[in-house]
Coordinates of C-alpha atoms in Angstrom, one line a residue:
X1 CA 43.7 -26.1 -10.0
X2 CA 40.0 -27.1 -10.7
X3 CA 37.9 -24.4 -11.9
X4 CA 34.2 -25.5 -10.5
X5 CA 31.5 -25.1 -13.1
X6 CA 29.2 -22.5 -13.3
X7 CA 26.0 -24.1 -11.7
X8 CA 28.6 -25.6 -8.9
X9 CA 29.5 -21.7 -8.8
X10 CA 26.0 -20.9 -8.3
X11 CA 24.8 -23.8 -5.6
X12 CA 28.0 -22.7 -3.6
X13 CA 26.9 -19.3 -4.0
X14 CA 23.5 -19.8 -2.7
X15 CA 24.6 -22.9 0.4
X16 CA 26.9 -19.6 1.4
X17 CA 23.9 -17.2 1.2
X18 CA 21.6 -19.6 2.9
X19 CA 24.1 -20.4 5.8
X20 CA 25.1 -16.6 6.1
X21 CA 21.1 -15.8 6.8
X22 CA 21.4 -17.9 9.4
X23 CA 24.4 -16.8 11.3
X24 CA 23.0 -13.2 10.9
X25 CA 19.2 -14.8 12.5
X26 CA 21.5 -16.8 15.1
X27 CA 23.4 -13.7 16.3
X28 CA 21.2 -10.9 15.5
X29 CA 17.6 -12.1 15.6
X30 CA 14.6 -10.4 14.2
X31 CA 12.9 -7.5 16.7
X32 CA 9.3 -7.2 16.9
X33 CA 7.9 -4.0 16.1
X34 CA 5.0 -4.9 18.4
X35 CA 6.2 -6.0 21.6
X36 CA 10.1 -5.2 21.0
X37 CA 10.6 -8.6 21.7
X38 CA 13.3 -11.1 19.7
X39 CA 10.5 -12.3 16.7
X40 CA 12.3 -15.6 16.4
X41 CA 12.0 -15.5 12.7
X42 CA 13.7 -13.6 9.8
X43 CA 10.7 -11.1 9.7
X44 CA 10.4 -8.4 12.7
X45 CA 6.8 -9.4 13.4
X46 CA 6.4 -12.6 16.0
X47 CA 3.9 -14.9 15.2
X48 CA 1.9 -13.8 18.0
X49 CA 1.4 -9.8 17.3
X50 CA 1.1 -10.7 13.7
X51 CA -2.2 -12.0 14.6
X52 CA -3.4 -9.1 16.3
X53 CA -3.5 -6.9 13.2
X54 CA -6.4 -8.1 12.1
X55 CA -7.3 -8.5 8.6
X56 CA -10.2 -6.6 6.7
X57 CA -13.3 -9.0 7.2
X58 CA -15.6 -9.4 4.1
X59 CA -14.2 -6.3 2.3
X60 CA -16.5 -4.8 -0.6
X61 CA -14.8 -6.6 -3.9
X62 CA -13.8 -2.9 -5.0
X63 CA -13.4 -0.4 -2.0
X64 CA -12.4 -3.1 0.4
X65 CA -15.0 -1.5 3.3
X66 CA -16.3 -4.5 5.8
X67 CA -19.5 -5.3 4.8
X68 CA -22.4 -6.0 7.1
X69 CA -22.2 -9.4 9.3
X70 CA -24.8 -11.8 7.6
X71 CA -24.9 -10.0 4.1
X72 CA -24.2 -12.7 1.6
X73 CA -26.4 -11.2 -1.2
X74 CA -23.8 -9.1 -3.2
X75 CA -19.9 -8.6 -3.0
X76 CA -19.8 -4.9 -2.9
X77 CA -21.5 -1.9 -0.5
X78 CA -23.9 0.0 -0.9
X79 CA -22.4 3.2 -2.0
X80 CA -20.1 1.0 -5.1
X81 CA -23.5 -0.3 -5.8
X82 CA -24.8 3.1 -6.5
X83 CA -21.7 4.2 -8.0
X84 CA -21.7 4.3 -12.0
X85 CA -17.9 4.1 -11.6
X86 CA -15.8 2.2 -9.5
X87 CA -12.4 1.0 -8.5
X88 CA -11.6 -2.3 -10.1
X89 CA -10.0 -3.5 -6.3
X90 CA -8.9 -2.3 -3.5
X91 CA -6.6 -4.7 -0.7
X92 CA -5.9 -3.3 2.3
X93 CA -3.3 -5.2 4.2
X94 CA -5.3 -5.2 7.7
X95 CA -8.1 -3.0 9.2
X96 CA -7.3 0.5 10.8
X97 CA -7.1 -0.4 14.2
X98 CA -4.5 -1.1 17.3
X99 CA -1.4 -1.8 16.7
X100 CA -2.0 -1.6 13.1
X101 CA -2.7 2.4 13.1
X102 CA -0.5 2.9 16.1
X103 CA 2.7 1.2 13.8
X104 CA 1.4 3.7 10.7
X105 CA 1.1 6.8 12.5
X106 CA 4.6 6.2 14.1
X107 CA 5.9 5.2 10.3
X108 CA 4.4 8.3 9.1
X109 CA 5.1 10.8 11.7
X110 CA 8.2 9.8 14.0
X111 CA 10.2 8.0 10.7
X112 CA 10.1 4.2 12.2
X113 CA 10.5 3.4 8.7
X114 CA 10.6 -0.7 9.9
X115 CA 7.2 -0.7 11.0
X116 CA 6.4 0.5 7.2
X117 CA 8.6 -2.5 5.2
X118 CA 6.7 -5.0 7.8
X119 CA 3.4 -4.3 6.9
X120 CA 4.5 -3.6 3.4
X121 CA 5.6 -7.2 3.3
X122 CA 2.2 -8.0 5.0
X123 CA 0.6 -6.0 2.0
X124 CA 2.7 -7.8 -0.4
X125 CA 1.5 -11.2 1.2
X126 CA -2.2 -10.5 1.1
X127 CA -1.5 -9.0 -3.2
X128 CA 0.1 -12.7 -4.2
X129 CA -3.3 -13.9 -2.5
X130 CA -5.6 -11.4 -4.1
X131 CA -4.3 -11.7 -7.6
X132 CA -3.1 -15.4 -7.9
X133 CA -5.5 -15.7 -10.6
X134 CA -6.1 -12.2 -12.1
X135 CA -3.5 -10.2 -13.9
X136 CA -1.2 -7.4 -12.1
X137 CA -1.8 -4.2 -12.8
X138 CA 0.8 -2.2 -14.9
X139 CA 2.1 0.5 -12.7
X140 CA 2.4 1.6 -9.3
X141 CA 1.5 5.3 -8.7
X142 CA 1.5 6.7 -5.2
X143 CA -0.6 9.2 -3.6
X144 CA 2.1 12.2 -3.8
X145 CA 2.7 14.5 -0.4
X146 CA 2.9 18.6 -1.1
X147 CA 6.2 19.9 -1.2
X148 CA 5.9 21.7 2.3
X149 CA 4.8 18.1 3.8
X150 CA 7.2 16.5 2.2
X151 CA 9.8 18.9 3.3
X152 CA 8.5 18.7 6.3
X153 CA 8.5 14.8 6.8
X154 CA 11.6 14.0 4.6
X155 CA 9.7 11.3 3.0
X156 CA 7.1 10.2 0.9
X157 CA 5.4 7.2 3.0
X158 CA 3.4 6.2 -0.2
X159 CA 6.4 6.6 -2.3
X160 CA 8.8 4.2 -0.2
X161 CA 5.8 1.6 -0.5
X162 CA 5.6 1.9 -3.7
X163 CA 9.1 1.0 -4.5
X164 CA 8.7 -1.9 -1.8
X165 CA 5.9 -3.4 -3.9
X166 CA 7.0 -2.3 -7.4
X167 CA 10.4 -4.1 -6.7
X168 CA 8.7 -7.3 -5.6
X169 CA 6.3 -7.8 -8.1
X170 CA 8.6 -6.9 -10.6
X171 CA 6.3 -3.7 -11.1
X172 CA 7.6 -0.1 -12.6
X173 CA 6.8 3.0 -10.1
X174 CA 5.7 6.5 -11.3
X175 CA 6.5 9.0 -8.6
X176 CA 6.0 12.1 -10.5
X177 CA 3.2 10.9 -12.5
X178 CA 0.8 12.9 -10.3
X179 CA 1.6 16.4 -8.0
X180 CA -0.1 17.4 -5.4
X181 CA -1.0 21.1 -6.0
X182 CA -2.1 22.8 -2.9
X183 CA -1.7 22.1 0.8
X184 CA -5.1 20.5 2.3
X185 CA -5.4 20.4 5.8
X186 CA -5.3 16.9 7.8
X187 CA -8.3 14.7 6.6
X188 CA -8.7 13.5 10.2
X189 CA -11.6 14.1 12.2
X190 CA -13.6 15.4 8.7
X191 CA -16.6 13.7 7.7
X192 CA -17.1 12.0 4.3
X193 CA -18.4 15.4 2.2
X194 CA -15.8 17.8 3.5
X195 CA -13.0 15.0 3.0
X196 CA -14.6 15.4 -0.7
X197 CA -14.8 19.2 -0.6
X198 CA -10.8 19.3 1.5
X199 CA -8.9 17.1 -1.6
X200 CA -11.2 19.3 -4.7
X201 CA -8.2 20.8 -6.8
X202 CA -5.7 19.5 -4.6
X203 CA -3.6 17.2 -7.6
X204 CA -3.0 17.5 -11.2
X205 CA -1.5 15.5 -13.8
X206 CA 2.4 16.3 -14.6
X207 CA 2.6 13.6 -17.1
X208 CA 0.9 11.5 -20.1
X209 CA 2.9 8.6 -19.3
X210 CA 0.3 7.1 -18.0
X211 CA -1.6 7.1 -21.6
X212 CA 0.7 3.6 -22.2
X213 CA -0.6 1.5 -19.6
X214 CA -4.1 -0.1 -19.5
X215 CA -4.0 -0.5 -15.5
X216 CA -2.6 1.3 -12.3
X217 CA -2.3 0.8 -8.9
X218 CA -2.6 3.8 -6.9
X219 CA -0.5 2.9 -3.2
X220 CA -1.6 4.8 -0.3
X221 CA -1.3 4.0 3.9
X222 CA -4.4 4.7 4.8
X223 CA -7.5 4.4 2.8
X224 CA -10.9 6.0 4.6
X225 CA -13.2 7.4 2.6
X226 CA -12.0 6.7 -0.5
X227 CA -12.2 10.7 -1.1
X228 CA -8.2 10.7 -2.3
X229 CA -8.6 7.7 -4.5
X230 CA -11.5 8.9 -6.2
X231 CA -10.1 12.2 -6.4
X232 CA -6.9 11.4 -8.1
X233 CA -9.1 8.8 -10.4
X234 CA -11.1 12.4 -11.6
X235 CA -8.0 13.8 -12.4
X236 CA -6.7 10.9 -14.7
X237 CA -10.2 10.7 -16.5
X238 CA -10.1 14.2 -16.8
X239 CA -7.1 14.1 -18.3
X240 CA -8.0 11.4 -21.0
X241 CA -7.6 8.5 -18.8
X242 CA -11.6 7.3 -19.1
X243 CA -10.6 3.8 -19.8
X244 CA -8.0 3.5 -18.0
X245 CA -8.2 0.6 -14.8
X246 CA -7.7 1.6 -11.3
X247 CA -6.9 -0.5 -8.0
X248 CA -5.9 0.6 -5.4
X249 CA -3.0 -1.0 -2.5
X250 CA -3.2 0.3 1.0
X251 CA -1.2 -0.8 4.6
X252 CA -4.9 -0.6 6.6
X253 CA -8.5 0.0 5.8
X254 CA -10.3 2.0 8.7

């Protein structure tokens, strides 16, 4: 009997995967989370509704909010211009509106967990862009849910995305690294300043881990205001973390 050698082993191995991905697509094709039709592709996104969720245009270099048609005089908005301290980058994987918020709010709230791993893989698409020439940051933390929420909804959806990303990019998560101490009501509806006044107090630090890396990447679905982010970044620097670099990843800017 002829015992094959290892890289035969591993060829064979991968002509088997290769041809079983394609029986599996042949018989069971991918479903669009859009129009529920067969995607005719591995991914569960056709071509088609993929290019309805539309991508952030001209997004501040740091908060990732659409700047003004026809100003080409600076890379960021007005308000990270007047802030002393700012995110280092914020990517948003489209903008905050039809189907994109329709496929978050029914990831978030009815558990169609799919629609969240598609536009995470749209997310992790638009990162490979964004950072093909500037280092990764060190660790993923996600925006944590109260207990009762979390109770509530069985899931973390900043937590699942998290992991998504963090086992792509080869990436460690912290899921306890921040807790959310008290129970805000919904940010919806709420302008800017009481979105500020809502999240005041609302998370603390359970852990100095964070002390060991020199950047984070704090994952979120929806970024608004950037009253959460900035938030969470005033607890960090509060506890020690002054130096510490902050982006932020998000499904959809709005």
């Amino acid at each position: 009997m002829v015992v094959g050698t290892p890289d035969m082993s591993t060829a064979m191995s991968a002509k088997v995967s290769q041809w079983t991905k394609y029986v599996q697509f042949c018989v069971l094709p991918g479903l669009c989370i859009v129009c529920r039709r067969a995607s005719c592709r591995e991914f569960d996104l056709c071509s088609h509704c993929e290019g309805t969720l539309l991508p952030v245009e001209r997004p501040c270099a740091t908060c990732a909010l659409p700047l003004p048609p026809g100003d080409y005089a600076s890379a960021l908005c007005g308000r990270c211009l007047a802030r002393p301290w700012r995110m280092a980058r914020t990517v948003a994987a489209c903008s905050y509106v039809e189907p994109a918020s329709s496929l978050i709010s029914r990831f978030k709230y009815q558990a169609a967990l799919q629609h969240g791993a598609v536009l995470g893989a749209l997310l992790l698409e638009r990162l490979r862009h964004e950072y093909r020439d500037v280092v990764l940051p060190r660790l993923l933390v996600p925006v944590p849910l109260h207990a009762s929420r979390l109770r509530e909804r069985g899931f973390n959806q900043a937590l699942l995305l998290a992991q998504q990303l963090g086992a792509a990019l080869n990436i460690p998560v912290a899921p306890t690294l921040l807790e959310r101490v008290r129970q805000t009501p919904a940010q919806q509806g709420l302008s800017a300043r009481e979105r500020k006044q809502n999240l005041r107090g609302a998370f603390r630090m359970r852990a100095d881990a964070v002390h060991d890396y020199t950047s984070i990447a704090l994952i979120d679905d929806v970024v608004t205001t950037m009253s959460t982010v900035h938030e969470v970044a005033r607890v960090l620097r509060r506890a020690g973390c002054g130096e510490l670099e902050i982006h932020v990843w998000c499904l959809a800017r709005a």
